[in-house]
mmCIF file of C-alpha atoms in Angstrom:
data_model
loop_
_atom_site.group_PDB
_atom_site.id
_atom_site.type_symbol
_atom_site.label_atom_id
_atom_site.label_comp_id
_atom_site.label_asym_id
_atom_site.label_seq_id
_atom_site.Cartn_x
_atom_site.Cartn_y
_atom_site.Cartn_z
ATOM 1 C CA MET A 1 -2.532 -8.230 -24.975
ATOM 2 C CA VAL A 2 -0.404 -6.782 -22.175
ATOM 3 C CA LYS A 3 -1.395 -3.192 -21.386
ATOM 4 C CA LEU A 4 0.590 -2.304 -18.279
ATOM 5 C CA THR A 5 3.481 -3.818 -16.361
ATOM 6 C CA MET A 6 4.548 -2.643 -12.903
ATOM 7 C CA ILE A 7 6.933 -4.027 -10.291
ATOM 8 C CA ALA A 8 6.873 -3.011 -6.619
ATOM 9 C CA ARG A 9 8.329 -4.034 -3.275
ATOM 10 C CA VAL A 10 5.672 -5.711 -1.160
ATOM 11 C CA THR A 11 6.990 -4.616 2.240
ATOM 12 C CA ASP A 12 6.261 -0.917 1.643
ATOM 13 C CA GLY A 13 4.632 -0.675 -1.786
ATOM 14 C CA LEU A 14 7.644 1.148 -3.259
ATOM 15 C CA PRO A 15 7.466 1.049 -7.102
ATOM 16 C CA LEU A 16 10.692 -0.433 -8.453
ATOM 17 C CA SER A 17 10.136 -0.457 -12.217
ATOM 18 C CA GLU A 18 7.493 -0.340 -14.913
ATOM 19 C CA GLY A 19 7.072 -0.490 -18.676
ATOM 20 C CA LEU A 20 7.702 3.055 -19.889
ATOM 21 C CA ASP A 21 5.856 2.532 -23.175
ATOM 22 C CA ASP A 22 2.871 0.923 -21.462
ATOM 23 C CA GLY A 23 -0.523 2.593 -21.582
ATOM 24 C CA ARG A 24 -0.119 4.474 -24.865
ATOM 25 C CA ASP A 25 -2.984 2.539 -26.432
ATOM 26 C CA LEU A 26 -4.876 2.234 -23.146
ATOM 27 C CA LYS A 27 -7.797 4.520 -22.424
ATOM 28 C CA ASP A 28 -7.707 5.888 -18.853
ATOM 29 C CA ALA A 29 -4.164 4.587 -18.370
ATOM 30 C CA ASP A 30 -3.610 6.864 -15.352
ATOM 31 C CA PHE A 31 -6.736 5.456 -13.705
ATOM 32 C CA TYR A 32 -5.484 1.868 -13.983
ATOM 33 C CA LYS A 33 -1.989 2.861 -12.857
ATOM 34 C CA GLN A 34 -3.567 4.446 -9.783
ATOM 35 C CA GLN A 35 -5.486 1.237 -9.118
ATOM 36 C CA ALA A 36 -2.234 -0.722 -9.397
ATOM 37 C CA LYS A 37 -0.546 1.575 -6.881
ATOM 38 C CA GLN A 38 -3.491 1.132 -4.520
ATOM 39 C CA LEU A 39 -3.135 -2.629 -4.880
ATOM 40 C CA PHE A 40 0.557 -2.324 -3.976
ATOM 41 C CA LYS A 41 -0.420 -0.235 -0.943
ATOM 42 C CA ASN A 42 -2.879 -2.907 0.179
ATOM 43 C CA LEU A 43 -0.296 -5.648 -0.340
ATOM 44 C CA SER A 44 2.181 -3.709 1.813
ATOM 45 C CA LYS A 45 -0.369 -3.952 4.650
ATOM 46 C CA GLY A 46 -0.443 -7.725 4.328
ATOM 47 C CA GLN A 47 -3.796 -7.738 2.522
ATOM 48 C CA HIS A 48 -3.165 -10.561 0.085
ATOM 49 C CA GLU A 49 -4.579 -14.050 0.218
ATOM 50 C CA ALA A 50 -2.313 -15.725 -2.318
ATOM 51 C CA SER A 51 1.024 -15.284 -4.049
ATOM 52 C CA ARG A 52 -0.792 -15.388 -7.397
ATOM 53 C CA MET A 53 -4.081 -13.701 -8.192
ATOM 54 C CA SER A 54 -6.178 -12.217 -10.994
ATOM 55 C CA ILE A 55 -8.299 -9.131 -10.359
ATOM 56 C CA GLU A 56 -11.160 -7.979 -12.589
ATOM 57 C CA THR A 57 -11.270 -4.273 -13.406
ATOM 58 C CA GLY A 58 -13.528 -2.995 -16.190
ATOM 59 C CA PRO A 59 -12.702 -4.724 -19.505
ATOM 60 C CA TYR A 60 -9.316 -5.839 -18.171
ATOM 61 C CA LEU A 61 -7.674 -8.157 -15.661
ATOM 62 C CA PHE A 62 -4.806 -7.450 -13.334
ATOM 63 C CA HIS A 63 -2.569 -10.486 -12.842
ATOM 64 C CA TYR A 64 0.137 -10.549 -10.216
ATOM 65 C CA ILE A 65 2.662 -12.870 -8.633
ATOM 66 C CA ILE A 66 4.592 -12.280 -5.420
ATOM 67 C CA GLU A 67 8.059 -13.733 -5.007
ATOM 68 C CA GLY A 68 10.918 -12.646 -2.763
ATOM 69 C CA ARG A 69 8.908 -9.717 -1.329
ATOM 70 C CA VAL A 70 8.381 -8.308 -4.806
ATOM 71 C CA CYS A 71 5.080 -8.030 -6.677
ATOM 72 C CA TYR A 72 5.105 -8.385 -10.462
ATOM 73 C CA LEU A 73 1.854 -7.064 -11.890
ATOM 74 C CA THR A 74 0.409 -6.730 -15.381
ATOM 75 C CA LEU A 75 -2.868 -5.495 -16.837
ATOM 76 C CA CYS A 76 -4.242 -7.444 -19.812
ATOM 77 C CA ASP A 77 -7.354 -7.648 -21.938
ATOM 78 C CA ARG A 78 -9.841 -10.137 -20.527
ATOM 79 C CA SER A 79 -9.512 -12.137 -23.734
ATOM 80 C CA TYR A 80 -5.751 -12.531 -23.290
ATOM 81 C CA PRO A 81 -4.873 -16.077 -22.133
ATOM 82 C CA LYS A 82 -4.342 -16.180 -18.384
ATOM 83 C CA LYS A 83 -1.661 -18.811 -18.823
ATOM 84 C CA LEU A 84 0.461 -16.536 -21.015
ATOM 85 C CA ALA A 85 -0.019 -13.581 -18.666
ATOM 86 C CA PHE A 86 1.408 -15.511 -15.726
ATOM 87 C CA GLN A 87 4.242 -16.987 -17.755
ATOM 88 C CA TYR A 88 5.081 -13.437 -18.891
ATOM 89 C CA LEU A 89 5.273 -12.425 -15.219
ATOM 90 C CA GLU A 90 7.403 -15.476 -14.432
ATOM 91 C CA ASP A 91 9.903 -14.429 -17.119
ATOM 92 C CA LEU A 92 10.074 -10.935 -15.643
ATOM 93 C CA LYS A 93 10.505 -12.304 -12.136
ATOM 94 C CA ASN A 94 13.363 -14.615 -13.070
ATOM 95 C CA GLU A 95 15.316 -11.885 -14.850
ATOM 96 C CA PHE A 96 14.581 -9.199 -12.235
ATOM 97 C CA GLU A 97 15.804 -11.452 -9.431
ATOM 98 C CA ARG A 98 18.903 -12.373 -11.411
ATOM 99 C CA VAL A 99 19.852 -8.779 -12.205
ATOM 100 C CA ASN A 100 18.600 -6.823 -9.193
ATOM 101 C CA GLY A 101 17.966 -9.408 -6.479
ATOM 102 C CA SER A 102 20.739 -8.250 -4.130
ATOM 103 C CA GLN A 103 19.629 -4.598 -4.293
ATOM 104 C CA ILE A 104 15.871 -4.913 -3.810
ATOM 105 C CA GLU A 105 15.830 -4.549 -0.022
ATOM 106 C CA THR A 106 18.162 -1.517 -0.021
ATOM 107 C CA ALA A 107 16.387 0.443 -2.776
ATOM 108 C CA ALA A 108 15.405 3.798 -1.267
ATOM 109 C CA ARG A 109 13.868 5.748 -4.138
ATOM 110 C CA PRO A 110 10.925 4.993 -6.446
ATOM 111 C CA TYR A 111 11.757 3.349 -9.780
ATOM 112 C CA ALA A 112 15.321 2.590 -8.736
ATOM 113 C CA PHE A 113 15.419 -0.129 -11.424
ATOM 114 C CA ILE A 114 13.722 1.746 -14.243
ATOM 115 C CA LYS A 115 16.382 0.461 -16.673
ATOM 116 C CA PHE A 116 14.668 -2.903 -16.374
ATOM 117 C CA ASP A 117 12.111 -1.409 -18.779
ATOM 118 C CA ALA A 118 14.302 -2.590 -21.668
ATOM 119 C CA PHE A 119 13.748 -6.219 -20.661
ATOM 120 C CA ILE A 120 10.039 -5.580 -20.062
ATOM 121 C CA GLN A 121 9.585 -4.235 -23.591
ATOM 122 C CA LYS A 122 11.596 -7.050 -25.166
ATOM 123 C CA THR A 123 9.665 -9.713 -23.284
ATOM 124 C CA LYS A 124 6.291 -8.105 -23.923
ATOM 125 C CA LYS A 125 6.894 -8.353 -27.674
ATOM 126 C CA LEU A 126 7.420 -12.101 -27.331
ATOM 127 C CA TYR A 127 3.954 -12.424 -25.777
ATOM 128 C CA LEU A 128 2.218 -10.016 -28.140
ATOM 129 C CA ASP A 129 0.958 -12.603 -30.653
ATOM 130 C CA THR A 130 -0.715 -15.518 -28.898
ATOM 131 C CA ARG A 131 -0.632 -17.602 -32.094
ATOM 132 C CA THR A 132 3.128 -17.891 -32.467
ATOM 133 C CA GLN A 133 4.580 -21.378 -32.147
ATOM 134 C CA ARG A 134 6.394 -20.329 -28.983
ATOM 135 C CA ASN A 135 3.236 -19.089 -27.263
ATOM 136 C CA LEU A 136 1.103 -21.986 -28.477
ATOM 137 C CA ALA A 137 3.658 -24.323 -26.912
ATOM 138 C CA LYS A 138 3.347 -22.421 -23.631
ATOM 139 C CA LEU A 139 -0.435 -22.613 -23.767
ATOM 140 C CA ASN A 140 -0.207 -26.367 -24.254
ATOM 141 C CA ASP A 141 2.299 -26.825 -21.445
ATOM 142 C CA GLU A 142 0.411 -29.036 -19.004
ATOM 143 C CA LEU A 143 3.063 -28.576 -16.337
ATOM 144 C CA TYR A 144 2.075 -24.931 -15.914
ATOM 145 C CA GLU A 145 -1.503 -24.662 -14.693
ATOM 146 C CA VAL A 146 -3.405 -21.516 -13.720
ATOM 147 C CA HIS A 147 -6.895 -22.911 -13.128
ATOM 148 C CA GLN A 148 -6.543 -22.713 -9.369
ATOM 149 C CA ILE A 149 -5.410 -19.074 -9.327
ATOM 150 C CA MET A 150 -8.144 -17.039 -7.666
ATOM 151 C CA THR A 151 -9.965 -14.251 -9.523
ATOM 152 C CA ARG A 152 -11.517 -11.393 -7.551
ATOM 153 C CA ASN A 153 -13.135 -8.038 -8.324
ATOM 154 C CA VAL A 154 -11.026 -4.898 -7.918
ATOM 155 C CA GLN A 155 -13.678 -3.145 -5.807
ATOM 156 C CA GLU A 156 -13.745 -6.104 -3.456
ATOM 157 C CA VAL A 157 -9.956 -6.092 -3.141
ATOM 158 C CA LEU A 158 -9.548 -2.326 -2.777
ATOM 159 C CA GLY A 159 -12.625 -2.115 -0.547
ATOM 160 C CA VAL A 160 -10.826 -4.174 2.090
ATOM 161 C CA GLY A 161 -8.068 -1.602 2.172
ATOM 162 C CA GLU A 162 -10.507 1.298 2.349
ATOM 163 C CA LYS A 163 -12.360 -0.275 5.268
ATOM 164 C CA LEU A 164 -9.129 -0.884 7.152
ATOM 165 C CA ASP A 165 -8.048 2.695 6.464
ATOM 166 C CA GLN A 166 -11.361 3.915 7.869
ATOM 167 C CA VAL A 167 -10.910 1.777 10.991
ATOM 168 C CA SER A 168 -7.388 3.129 11.408
ATOM 169 C CA GLU A 169 -8.632 6.704 10.971
ATOM 170 C CA MET A 170 -11.417 6.170 13.497
ATOM 171 C CA SER A 171 -8.944 4.660 15.953
ATOM 172 C CA SER A 172 -6.594 7.636 15.559
ATOM 173 C CA ARG A 173 -9.493 10.061 16.003
ATOM 174 C CA LEU A 174 -10.672 8.197 19.108
ATOM 175 C CA THR A 175 -7.162 8.276 20.580
ATOM 176 C CA SER A 176 -6.939 12.018 19.890
ATOM 177 C CA ASP A 177 -10.369 12.652 21.427
ATOM 178 C CA THR A 178 -9.417 10.613 24.485
ATOM 179 C CA ARG A 179 -6.237 12.648 24.914
ATOM 180 C CA ILE A 180 -8.176 15.932 24.637
ATOM 181 C CA TYR A 181 -10.763 14.672 27.133
ATOM 182 C CA ALA A 182 -8.029 13.680 29.591
ATOM 183 C CA GLU A 183 -6.412 17.121 29.330
ATOM 184 C CA LYS A 184 -9.766 18.849 29.875
ATOM 185 C CA ALA A 185 -10.438 16.600 32.879
ATOM 186 C CA LYS A 186 -7.072 17.643 34.385
ATOM 187 C CA ASP A 187 -7.932 21.312 33.872
ATOM 188 C CA LEU A 188 -11.326 20.865 35.528
ATOM 189 C CA ASN A 189 -9.754 19.056 38.480
ATOM 190 C CA ARG A 190 -7.181 21.826 38.819
ATOM 191 C CA GLN A 191 -9.877 24.504 38.783
ATOM 192 C CA ALA A 192 -11.938 22.567 41.335
ATOM 193 C CA LEU A 193 -8.947 22.349 43.678
ATOM 194 C CA ILE A 194 -8.320 26.083 43.297
ATOM 195 C CA ARG A 195 -11.952 26.914 44.094
ATOM 196 C CA LYS A 196 -11.890 24.576 47.086
ATOM 197 C CA TYR A 197 -8.642 25.665 48.717
ATOM 198 C CA ALA A 198 -8.248 29.266 47.541
ATOM 199 C CA PRO A 199 -10.478 30.730 50.372
ATOM 200 C CA VAL A 200 -8.554 28.731 52.977
ATOM 201 C CA ALA A 201 -5.254 29.939 51.538
ATOM 202 C CA ILE A 202 -6.489 33.534 51.588
ATOM 203 C CA VAL A 203 -7.601 33.259 55.246
ATOM 204 C CA ILE A 204 -4.265 31.712 56.240
ATOM 205 C CA GLY A 205 -2.458 34.449 54.330
ATOM 206 C CA ILE A 206 -4.427 37.163 56.142
ATOM 207 C CA VAL A 207 -3.785 35.567 59.549
ATOM 208 C CA LEU A 208 -0.067 35.332 58.836
ATOM 209 C CA MET A 209 -0.046 38.959 57.664
ATOM 210 C CA LEU A 210 -1.794 40.110 60.846
ATOM 211 C CA PHE A 211 0.589 38.051 62.959
ATOM 212 C CA TRP A 212 3.554 39.600 61.171
ATOM 213 C CA VAL A 213 2.182 43.151 61.617
ATOM 214 C CA LYS A 214 1.478 42.524 65.287
ATOM 215 C CA ASN A 215 5.049 41.371 65.854
ATOM 216 C CA LYS A 216 6.385 44.469 64.084
ATOM 217 C CA ILE A 217 4.275 46.809 66.256
ATOM 218 C CA TRP A 218 5.238 45.119 69.477
#
């Protein structure tokens, strides 16, 4: 069955809506929500290989679809039919685009469309029992196939993001170290010039002083 449902903007990972009642019967719900947010963060960096994907995490599967720069994601039991999970997401996508499509790009705060939860809860109930005539018809719908949707492991997916973050951090550190080195090099050059020309400047200063005193006396 569906455990979690979250919707986010792909361009920046901003969460737009989620199922408010989700996770009540899910152990470690906060852990899986954090994983979902990390997935959104990775997607915002362009780290996705397909517009539809399933991701293994513990005894569950994340399923997501990306349409119109929005990611619709759900967490389901592994035993829950993949076909129903993606059709559930399709229903959410169609309604979300219809109701909020013109406001998605301008949304500035997290969960700007939290009222969409009402539709999430209503739709989730329709997909709760896989044996209903409605859902059996969807499972037998040969026009909707999910066999080619890739399945990956969550550590593999999130690991890509962690490695890129490490590269970015190392690059920033290297840039900072280079800047510090350049500043130290300037200081050393300045000190070298002072040591080199200070005696000459002192001698010239003394000569000019003597010349000035001589003129005053005479």
